[in-house]
Each structure stands twice: as structure tokens, then as C-alpha cells.
Coordinates of C-alpha atoms in Angstrom, one line a residue:
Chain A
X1 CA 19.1 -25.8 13.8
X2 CA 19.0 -22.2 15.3
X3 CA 22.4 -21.8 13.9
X4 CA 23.3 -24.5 11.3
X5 CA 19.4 -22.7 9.2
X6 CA 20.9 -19.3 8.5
X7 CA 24.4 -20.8 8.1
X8 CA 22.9 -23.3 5.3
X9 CA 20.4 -20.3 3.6
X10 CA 23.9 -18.1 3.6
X11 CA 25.8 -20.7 1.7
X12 CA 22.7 -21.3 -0.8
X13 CA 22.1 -18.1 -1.5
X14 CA 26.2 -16.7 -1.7
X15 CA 26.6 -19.7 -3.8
X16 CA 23.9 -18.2 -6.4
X17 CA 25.0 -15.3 -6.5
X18 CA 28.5 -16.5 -6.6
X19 CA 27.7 -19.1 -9.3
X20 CA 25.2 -16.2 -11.5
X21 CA 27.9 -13.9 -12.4
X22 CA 29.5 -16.8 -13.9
X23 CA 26.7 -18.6 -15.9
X24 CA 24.4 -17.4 -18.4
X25 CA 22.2 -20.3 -17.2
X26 CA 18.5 -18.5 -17.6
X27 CA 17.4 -20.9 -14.5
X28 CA 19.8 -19.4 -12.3
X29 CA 19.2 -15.8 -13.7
X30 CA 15.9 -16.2 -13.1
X31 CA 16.8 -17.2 -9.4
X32 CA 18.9 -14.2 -9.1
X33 CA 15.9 -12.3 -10.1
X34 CA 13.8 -14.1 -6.9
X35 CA 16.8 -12.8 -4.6
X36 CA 16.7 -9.5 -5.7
X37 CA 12.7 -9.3 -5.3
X38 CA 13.1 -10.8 -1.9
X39 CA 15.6 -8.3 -1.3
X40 CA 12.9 -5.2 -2.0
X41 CA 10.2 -7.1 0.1
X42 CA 12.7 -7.3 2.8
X43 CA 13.4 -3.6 2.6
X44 CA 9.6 -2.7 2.0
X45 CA 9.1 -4.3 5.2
X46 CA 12.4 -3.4 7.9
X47 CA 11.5 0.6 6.6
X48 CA 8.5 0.4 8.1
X49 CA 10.7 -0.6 10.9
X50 CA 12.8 2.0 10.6
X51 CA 11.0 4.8 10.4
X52 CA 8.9 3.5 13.0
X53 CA 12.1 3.8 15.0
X54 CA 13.1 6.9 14.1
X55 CA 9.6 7.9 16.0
X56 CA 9.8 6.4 18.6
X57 CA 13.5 7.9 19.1
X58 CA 12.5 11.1 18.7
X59 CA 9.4 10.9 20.6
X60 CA 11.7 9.6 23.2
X61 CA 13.7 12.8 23.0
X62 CA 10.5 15.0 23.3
X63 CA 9.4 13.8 25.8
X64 CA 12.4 13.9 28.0
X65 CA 13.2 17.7 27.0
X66 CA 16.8 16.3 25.8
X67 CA 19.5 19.0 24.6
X68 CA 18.3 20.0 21.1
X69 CA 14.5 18.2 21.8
X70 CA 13.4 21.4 18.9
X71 CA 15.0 19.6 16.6
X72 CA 12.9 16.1 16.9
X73 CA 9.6 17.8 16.1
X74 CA 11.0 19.5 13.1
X75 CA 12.3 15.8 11.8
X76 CA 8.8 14.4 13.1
X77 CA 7.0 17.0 11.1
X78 CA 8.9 16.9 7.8
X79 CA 8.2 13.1 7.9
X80 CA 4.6 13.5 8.3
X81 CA 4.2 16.9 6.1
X82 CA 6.5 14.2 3.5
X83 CA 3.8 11.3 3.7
X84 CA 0.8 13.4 3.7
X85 CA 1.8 15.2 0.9
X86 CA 3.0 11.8 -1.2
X87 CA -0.5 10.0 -0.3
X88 CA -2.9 13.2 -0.9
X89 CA -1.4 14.3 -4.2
X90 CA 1.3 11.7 -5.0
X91 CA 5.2 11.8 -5.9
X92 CA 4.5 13.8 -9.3
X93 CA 2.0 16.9 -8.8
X94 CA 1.5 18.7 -6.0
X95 CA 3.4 19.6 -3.0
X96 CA 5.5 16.6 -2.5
X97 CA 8.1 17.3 -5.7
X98 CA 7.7 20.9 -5.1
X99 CA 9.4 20.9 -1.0
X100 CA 11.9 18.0 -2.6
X101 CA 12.9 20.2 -5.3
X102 CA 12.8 23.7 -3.3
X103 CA 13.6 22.6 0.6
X104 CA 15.3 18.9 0.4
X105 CA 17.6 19.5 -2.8
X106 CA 19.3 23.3 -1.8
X107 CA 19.5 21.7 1.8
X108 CA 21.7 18.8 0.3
X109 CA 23.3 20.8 -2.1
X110 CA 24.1 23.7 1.3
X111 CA 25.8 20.5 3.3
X112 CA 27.7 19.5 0.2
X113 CA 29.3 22.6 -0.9
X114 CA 30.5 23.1 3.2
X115 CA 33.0 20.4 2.0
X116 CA 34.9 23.1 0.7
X117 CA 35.5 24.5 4.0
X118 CA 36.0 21.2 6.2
X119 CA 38.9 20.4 3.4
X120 CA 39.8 24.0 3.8
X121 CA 40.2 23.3 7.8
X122 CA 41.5 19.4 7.4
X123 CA 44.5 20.0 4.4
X124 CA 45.5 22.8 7.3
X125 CA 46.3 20.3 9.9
X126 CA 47.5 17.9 7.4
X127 CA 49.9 20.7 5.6
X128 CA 51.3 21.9 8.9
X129 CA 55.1 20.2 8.0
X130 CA 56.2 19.3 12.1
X131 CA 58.0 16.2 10.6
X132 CA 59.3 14.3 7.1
X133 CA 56.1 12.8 5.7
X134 CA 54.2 15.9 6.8
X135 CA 56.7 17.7 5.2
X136 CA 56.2 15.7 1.9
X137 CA 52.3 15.5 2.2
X138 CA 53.0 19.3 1.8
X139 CA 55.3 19.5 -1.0
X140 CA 53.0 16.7 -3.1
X141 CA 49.8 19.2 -2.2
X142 CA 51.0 22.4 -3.2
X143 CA 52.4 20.8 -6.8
X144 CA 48.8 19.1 -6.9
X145 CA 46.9 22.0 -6.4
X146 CA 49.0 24.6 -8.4
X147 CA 49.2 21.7 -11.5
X148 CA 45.8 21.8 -11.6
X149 CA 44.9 25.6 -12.0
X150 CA 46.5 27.8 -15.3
X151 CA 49.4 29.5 -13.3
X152 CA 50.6 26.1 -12.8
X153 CA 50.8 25.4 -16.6
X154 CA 52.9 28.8 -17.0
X155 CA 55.4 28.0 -13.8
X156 CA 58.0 25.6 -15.0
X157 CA 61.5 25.4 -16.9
X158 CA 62.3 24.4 -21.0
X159 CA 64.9 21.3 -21.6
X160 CA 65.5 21.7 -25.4
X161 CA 62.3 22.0 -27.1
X162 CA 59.7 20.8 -24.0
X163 CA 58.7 22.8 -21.6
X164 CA 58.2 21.2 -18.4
X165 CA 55.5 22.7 -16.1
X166 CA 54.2 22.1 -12.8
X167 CA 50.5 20.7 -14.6
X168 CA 53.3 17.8 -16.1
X169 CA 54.8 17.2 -12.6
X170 CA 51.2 17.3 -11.0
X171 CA 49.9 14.7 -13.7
X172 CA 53.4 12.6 -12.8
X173 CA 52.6 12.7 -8.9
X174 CA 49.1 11.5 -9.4
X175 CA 50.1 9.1 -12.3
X176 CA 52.8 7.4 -11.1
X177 CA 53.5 7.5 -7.2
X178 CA 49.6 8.1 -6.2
X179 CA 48.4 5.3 -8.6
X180 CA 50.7 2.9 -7.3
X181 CA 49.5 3.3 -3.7
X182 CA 46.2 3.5 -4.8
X183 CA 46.8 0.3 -7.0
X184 CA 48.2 -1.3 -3.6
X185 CA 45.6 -0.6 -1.7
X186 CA 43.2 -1.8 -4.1
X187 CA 44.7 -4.9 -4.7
X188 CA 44.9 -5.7 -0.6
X189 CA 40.9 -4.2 -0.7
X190 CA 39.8 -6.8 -3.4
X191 CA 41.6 -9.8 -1.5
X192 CA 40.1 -8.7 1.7
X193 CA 36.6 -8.7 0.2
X194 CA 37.1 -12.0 -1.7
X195 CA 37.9 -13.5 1.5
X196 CA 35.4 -12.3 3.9
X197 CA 32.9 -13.5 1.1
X198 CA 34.1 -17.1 1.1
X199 CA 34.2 -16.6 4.7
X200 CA 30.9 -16.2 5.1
X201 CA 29.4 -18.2 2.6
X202 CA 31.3 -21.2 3.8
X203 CA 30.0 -20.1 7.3
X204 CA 34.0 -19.7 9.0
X205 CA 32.6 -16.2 9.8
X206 CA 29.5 -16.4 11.4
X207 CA 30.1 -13.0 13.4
X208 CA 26.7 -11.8 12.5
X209 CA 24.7 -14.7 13.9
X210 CA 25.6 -13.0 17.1
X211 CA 28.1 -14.1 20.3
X212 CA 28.7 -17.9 20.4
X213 CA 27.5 -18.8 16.9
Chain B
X1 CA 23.2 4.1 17.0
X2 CA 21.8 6.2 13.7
X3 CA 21.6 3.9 10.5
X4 CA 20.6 5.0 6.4
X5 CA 20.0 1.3 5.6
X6 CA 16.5 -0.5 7.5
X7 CA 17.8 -3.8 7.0
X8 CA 21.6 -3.3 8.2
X9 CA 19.9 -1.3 11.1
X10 CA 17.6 -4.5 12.2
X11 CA 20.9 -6.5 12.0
X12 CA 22.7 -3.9 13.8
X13 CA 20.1 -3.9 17.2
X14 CA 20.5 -7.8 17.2
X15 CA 24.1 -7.4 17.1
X16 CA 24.7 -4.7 19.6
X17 CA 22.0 -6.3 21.3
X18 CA 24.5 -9.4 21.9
X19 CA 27.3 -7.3 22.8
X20 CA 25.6 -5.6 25.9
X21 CA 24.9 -9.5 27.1
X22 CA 28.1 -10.5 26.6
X23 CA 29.3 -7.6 28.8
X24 CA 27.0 -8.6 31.2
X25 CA 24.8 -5.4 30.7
X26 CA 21.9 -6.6 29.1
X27 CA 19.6 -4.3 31.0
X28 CA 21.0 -1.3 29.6
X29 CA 20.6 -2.2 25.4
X30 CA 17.8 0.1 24.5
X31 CA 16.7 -0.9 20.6
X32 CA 15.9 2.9 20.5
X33 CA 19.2 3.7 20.4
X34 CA 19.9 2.0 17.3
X35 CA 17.7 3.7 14.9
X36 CA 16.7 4.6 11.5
X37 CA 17.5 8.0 9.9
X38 CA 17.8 8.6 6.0
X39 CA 18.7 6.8 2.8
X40 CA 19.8 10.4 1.5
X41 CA 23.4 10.8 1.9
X42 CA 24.0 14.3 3.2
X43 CA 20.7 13.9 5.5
X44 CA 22.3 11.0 7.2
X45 CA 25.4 13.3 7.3
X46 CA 23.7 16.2 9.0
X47 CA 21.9 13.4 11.6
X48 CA 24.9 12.4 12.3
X49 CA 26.2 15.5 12.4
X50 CA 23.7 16.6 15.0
X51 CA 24.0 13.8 17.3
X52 CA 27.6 14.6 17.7
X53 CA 27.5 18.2 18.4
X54 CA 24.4 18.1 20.6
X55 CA 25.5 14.8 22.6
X56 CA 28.5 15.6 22.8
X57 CA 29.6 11.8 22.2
X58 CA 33.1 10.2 23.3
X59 CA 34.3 8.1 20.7
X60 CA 33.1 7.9 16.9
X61 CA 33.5 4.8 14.8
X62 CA 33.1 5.5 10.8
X63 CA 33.7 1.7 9.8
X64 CA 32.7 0.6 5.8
X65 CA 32.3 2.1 2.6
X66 CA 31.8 6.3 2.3
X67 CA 31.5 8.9 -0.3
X68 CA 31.7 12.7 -0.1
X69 CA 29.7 12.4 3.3
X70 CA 33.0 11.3 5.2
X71 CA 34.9 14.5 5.6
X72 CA 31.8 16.3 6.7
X73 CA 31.4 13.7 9.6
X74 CA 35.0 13.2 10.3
X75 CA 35.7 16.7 10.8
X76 CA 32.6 17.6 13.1
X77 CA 33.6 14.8 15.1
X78 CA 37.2 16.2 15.1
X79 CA 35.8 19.4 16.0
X80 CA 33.7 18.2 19.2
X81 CA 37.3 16.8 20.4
X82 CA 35.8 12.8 20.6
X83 CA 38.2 9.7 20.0
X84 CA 38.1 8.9 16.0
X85 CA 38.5 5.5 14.8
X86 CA 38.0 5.2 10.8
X87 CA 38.0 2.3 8.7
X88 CA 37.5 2.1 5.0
X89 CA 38.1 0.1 1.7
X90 CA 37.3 4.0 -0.2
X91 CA 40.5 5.0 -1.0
X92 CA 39.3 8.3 -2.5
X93 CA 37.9 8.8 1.3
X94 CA 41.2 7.2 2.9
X95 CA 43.0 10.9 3.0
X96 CA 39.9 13.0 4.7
X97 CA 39.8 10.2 7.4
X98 CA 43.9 10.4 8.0
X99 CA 43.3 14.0 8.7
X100 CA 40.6 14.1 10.6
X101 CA 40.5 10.9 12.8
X102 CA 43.0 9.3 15.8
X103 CA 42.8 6.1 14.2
X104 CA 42.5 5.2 10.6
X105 CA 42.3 1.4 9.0
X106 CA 43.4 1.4 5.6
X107 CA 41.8 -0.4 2.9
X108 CA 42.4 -4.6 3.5
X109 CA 42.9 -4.2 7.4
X110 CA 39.1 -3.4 8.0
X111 CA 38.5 -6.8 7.0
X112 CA 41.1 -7.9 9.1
X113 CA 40.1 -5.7 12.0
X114 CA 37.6 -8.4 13.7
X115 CA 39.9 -11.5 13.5
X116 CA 42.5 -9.4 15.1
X117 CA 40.3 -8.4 17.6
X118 CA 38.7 -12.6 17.9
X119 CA 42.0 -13.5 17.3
X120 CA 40.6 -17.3 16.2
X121 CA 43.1 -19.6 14.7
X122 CA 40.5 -20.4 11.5
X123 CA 40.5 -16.3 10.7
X124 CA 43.7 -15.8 11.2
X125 CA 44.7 -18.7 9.1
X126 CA 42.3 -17.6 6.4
X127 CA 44.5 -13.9 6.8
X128 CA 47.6 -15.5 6.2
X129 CA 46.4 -17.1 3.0
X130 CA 44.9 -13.6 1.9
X131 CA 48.9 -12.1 2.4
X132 CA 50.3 -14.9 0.3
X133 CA 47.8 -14.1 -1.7
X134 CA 49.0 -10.6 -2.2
X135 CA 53.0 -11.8 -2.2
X136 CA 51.9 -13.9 -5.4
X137 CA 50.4 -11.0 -7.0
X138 CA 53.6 -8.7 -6.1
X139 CA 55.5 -11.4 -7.8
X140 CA 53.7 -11.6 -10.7
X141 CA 53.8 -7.8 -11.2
X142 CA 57.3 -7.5 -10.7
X143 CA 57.9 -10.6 -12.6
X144 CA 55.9 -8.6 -15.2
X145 CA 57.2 -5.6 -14.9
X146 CA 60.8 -6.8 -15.6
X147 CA 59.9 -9.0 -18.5
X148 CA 58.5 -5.7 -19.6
X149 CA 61.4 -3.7 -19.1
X150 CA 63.6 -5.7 -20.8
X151 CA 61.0 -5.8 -23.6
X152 CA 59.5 -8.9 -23.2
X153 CA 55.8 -9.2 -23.9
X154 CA 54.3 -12.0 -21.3
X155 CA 50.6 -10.1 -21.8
X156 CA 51.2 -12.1 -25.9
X157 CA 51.6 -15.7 -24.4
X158 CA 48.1 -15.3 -23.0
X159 CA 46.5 -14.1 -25.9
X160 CA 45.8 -10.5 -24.6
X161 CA 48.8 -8.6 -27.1
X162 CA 50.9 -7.0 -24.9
X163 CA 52.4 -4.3 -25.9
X164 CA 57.0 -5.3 -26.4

């Protein structure tokens, strides 16, 4: 029963939400509905979990002086200025929207613009042409990149009345030999995910019931 | 262990919690290790980030679904020098992990990754049926694409007006 119970509530419940995308059955809809609510109660409850966790990691780290320890009180003390703020004052007024708006959002917006420089540092290793495909990953880049800015619009040659630019040969590369290996992988992505899903809601993979199941 | 989703990270102790037994080190699983950081996406990314750099850690796994987060946690991993082993069905993230990582599984063979692995005759079976699976649908859309070429319209027959 250890087992065969969560086997049996996976197939009932993959089964619903298998069968609700297909029915407009307001019985099932409404069952759907359940799941989802469940799903929030669930969540409600493994936070507390988890930022109980995240506490007692961090306290862990504290207390053992481990490399970067600093660090642990500052996440320990955002969380509690966070929650202090939220209960005293609430998510709307006071200074709970104020130190999302003015600490958490330019933080967030800082890690996301040093993208710029990690693709600066990763398209260097990738460019460096030592063989053929490197060599072609190269070639495909630089008519990529140039297509996309205005000098690539002006660089180019006319046949008859068209004039052919590197923007054109940068919309061909993505349009026709990208899309197809994106298409490709795509295709092997969706079959992949249609079959672990039956997998598991016929109960063939029961990986996540742990060893032996 | 650090984790942006509670409920996948309560699943994720019981699961690593089975794989220290089944190594025989069962003493050694410490739940604390397997804990909660962020639902916000570059938070989770500068955790991560942080656990890398400051534990210097041997071998990095970035296995599922990512956004923009991926390059930022490939490429510090990169950095540190640690074994990379990617897997991902995002093929807008499939390039950034090719760069920056040792070992990248491309779209369809993360989900293959554990029967290879289990290598159990039911699994593989059911990954044999998923490649004649995708042999039909290269038929069909080479079938398709020659009817087209030769300005057949099979898109008609089925009611969805092709264009000749």
C-alpha cells in the first residue's frame, strides 16, 4: 500500500488533468479547480518548510564561521526586515513596497544586465574557430549580429533590381537553418514530455517514490 | 542542494535522501543541505551563484527548464573551473549551456537521461517507441514537404486549406 497509494493518486489525478484539457465537462472543471487549490495549500504549507530551511542553513553556516558566514546574516536579516515590514504595515504602504521597489528590483535588474558580459565572455570561447563547426558557429554569428544592427542593412550586393543585404542573409540563417534545428529539437522535446507523462501516470516511472519502488 | 520551488525541494531531500542509502552512506545525508532559497529568478541565480564561488564546488548539474538565469550560472560555474553537466528542453538556453558547460543534453535526451542511466527494459522499450515516434513524424513532413513541392496541397484533404 506504501507504494501501490501514491502510484493510484498519481494515475487519478494525471488522468484529470489529462482528461480536463480535453472536456468542457463543468464536473471535471470544477475538479481541476480542487487540484489547483490543493496545489496552493500544498505550497502555503512546504514554504514554511522552506524558509524554515533556509534558516536553519544559514544558521548552520553562522555558527560554524564557514567561508563567506557575512553573507548568512545579511540573507537572515533581509528575510526578517521582509516579514516585519509585510506584517506591520502590509504589502501596499509602508516599507515593504518601498525596499522591493528601491533595493530588490535594481538588484535584479544589476544581475540581469551582467548577462551582457557573461555572453560577452561565453560567444568568445565559442567564436574561437580551432575546428569546422567552430569555424561555422563563427561565420553564422558575425552575419547574425551584423544583420541585426543598420551597417548590416547597408553591407550587401544588387542582383537586378534587389539588393541583397546581410539583414536578408541574417533573417535566412535564423529563418531557415536555425528554425529547422530548433523545429527538431522541439519536436524530440514534445515526444519526450508526452512520454515521461504517460510514464508516470501509468506508474512505469516511479523514480520519484524513491530506490526500489 | 539550493532549490526556488518548496514543494520540489521537500521531494528533492526524500530523493537525495535515498540515494545516500543506496550508496550505503546514510549517515552522511544532512536535510540541511538541501534547502530553500528564492522563487525570484535572479535571487536564486545570485545564491547559486554564491555557493559556487565561495565553496568552491566540484561538479555542477543544471538539469530542467531555464530562462535568462542559465548563462549567469553556467558561466560562474565555468569560471570556478568545476565539471558542468547541463540538460535542458529550453532551446533558447541550449547555446549558453554548449558554451559554458563540459556536458550538455539537448532537448529530448534529458528525458532519456535516467533510463539510460537505469537502463530497465520497460524504459527503454517506452524510448524506442518515443524514436518511432519521431521517424513517423519525419515521414510525414517529408512526405509533406514533397507533396508540397510538387504543388500538392495534402493540408486541403483535411480540411485545413493548404496553401497549392
Amino acid at each position: 500500500m506504501k507504494r501501490t497509494g501514491p502510484v493510484l493518486l498519481g494515475f487519478l489525478v494525471g488522468m484529470l488533468m489529462l482528461i480536463q484539457y480535453f472536456t468542457p465537462n463543468r464536473w471535471i472543471e470544477a475538479r481541476y479547480n480542487n487540484v489547483l487549490d490543493w496545489k496552493q495549500v500544498v505550497f502555503g504549507v512546504t514554504l514554511i518548510l522552506g524558509v524554515l530551511s533556509l534558516l536553519l542553513h544559514h544558521g548552520r553556516l553562522i555558527r560554524r564561521r564557514a567561508s563567506g558566514w557575512g553573507y548568512s546574516w545579511v540573507t537572515v536579516a533581509g528575510l526578517s526586515v521582509m516579514i516585519v515590514a509585510g506584517v506591520l504595515r502590509g504589502k501596499e504602504h509602508g516599507p515593504y513596497p518601498w525596499m522591493f521597489e528601491y533595493v530588490q528590483s535594481p538588484m535584479q535588474a544589476t544581475l540581469f544586465a551582467l548577462l551582457a558580459f557573461y555572453v560577452a565572455s561565453a560567444s568568445y570561447r565559442a567564436f574561437r574557430a580551432r575546428s569546422l563547426p567552430a569555424g561555422l558557429l563563427l561565420i553564422a554569428g558575425v552575419i547574425v549580429m551584423l544583420g541585426r544592427v543598420p551597417l548590416g542593412e547597408m553591407i550587401g550586393f544588387h542582383a537586378g533590381e534587389r539588393f541583397y543585404s546581410l539583414a536578408t542573409l541574417s533573417d535566412w540563417v535564423l529563418a531557415v537553418p536555425n528554425l529547422a534545428a530548433k523545429r527538431g529539437i522541439m519536436i524530440g522535446v514534445g515526444l519526450g514530455m508526452t512520454a515521461t507523462a504517460i510514464k508516470i501516470i501509468l506508474g512505469i516511472e516511479r523514480t520519484y517514490l524513491g530506490k526500489g519502488a | 542542494m539550493p532549490n526556488r520551488d518548496p514543494i520540489v525541494m521537500t521531494v528533492a531531500q526524500e530523493v537525495i535522501r535515498d540515494a545516500y542509502a543506496a550508496v550505503g552512506r546514510a549517515e552522511r545525508f544532512d536535510a540541511n543541505d538541501i534547502y530553500y532559497t528564492t522563487q525570484s529568478q535572479f535571487g536564486y541565480a545570485a545564491a547559486v551563484c554564491g555557493v559556487m564561488l565561495r565553496e568552491r564546488t566540484a561538479t555542477h548539474f543544471f538539469i530542467g527548464h531555464f530562462y535568462a538565469e542559465a548563462l549567469v550560472l553556467a558561466e560562474t560555474g565555468n569560471a570556478t573551473g568545476a565539471i558542468q553537466i547541463a540538460g535542458t528542453d529550453a532551446d533558447s538556453q541550449l547555446p549558453f549551456f554548449i558554451c559554458a558547460c563540459d556536458y550538455t543534453l539537448i532537448g529530448e535526451e534529458l528525458y532519456a537521461g535516467s533510463v539510460y542511466l537505469s537502463r530497465e527494459p520497460l524504459l527503454l522499450g517506452a524510448l524506442k517507441g518515443q524514436d518511432a515516434a519521431k521517424a513517423a513524424i519525419l515521414a510525414i513532413l517529408l512526405i509533406g514537404s514533397l507533396l508540397s513541392l510538387f504543388g500538392v496541397a495534402p493540408g486541403r484533404w483535411l480540411g485545413a486549406g493548404g496553401t497549392p
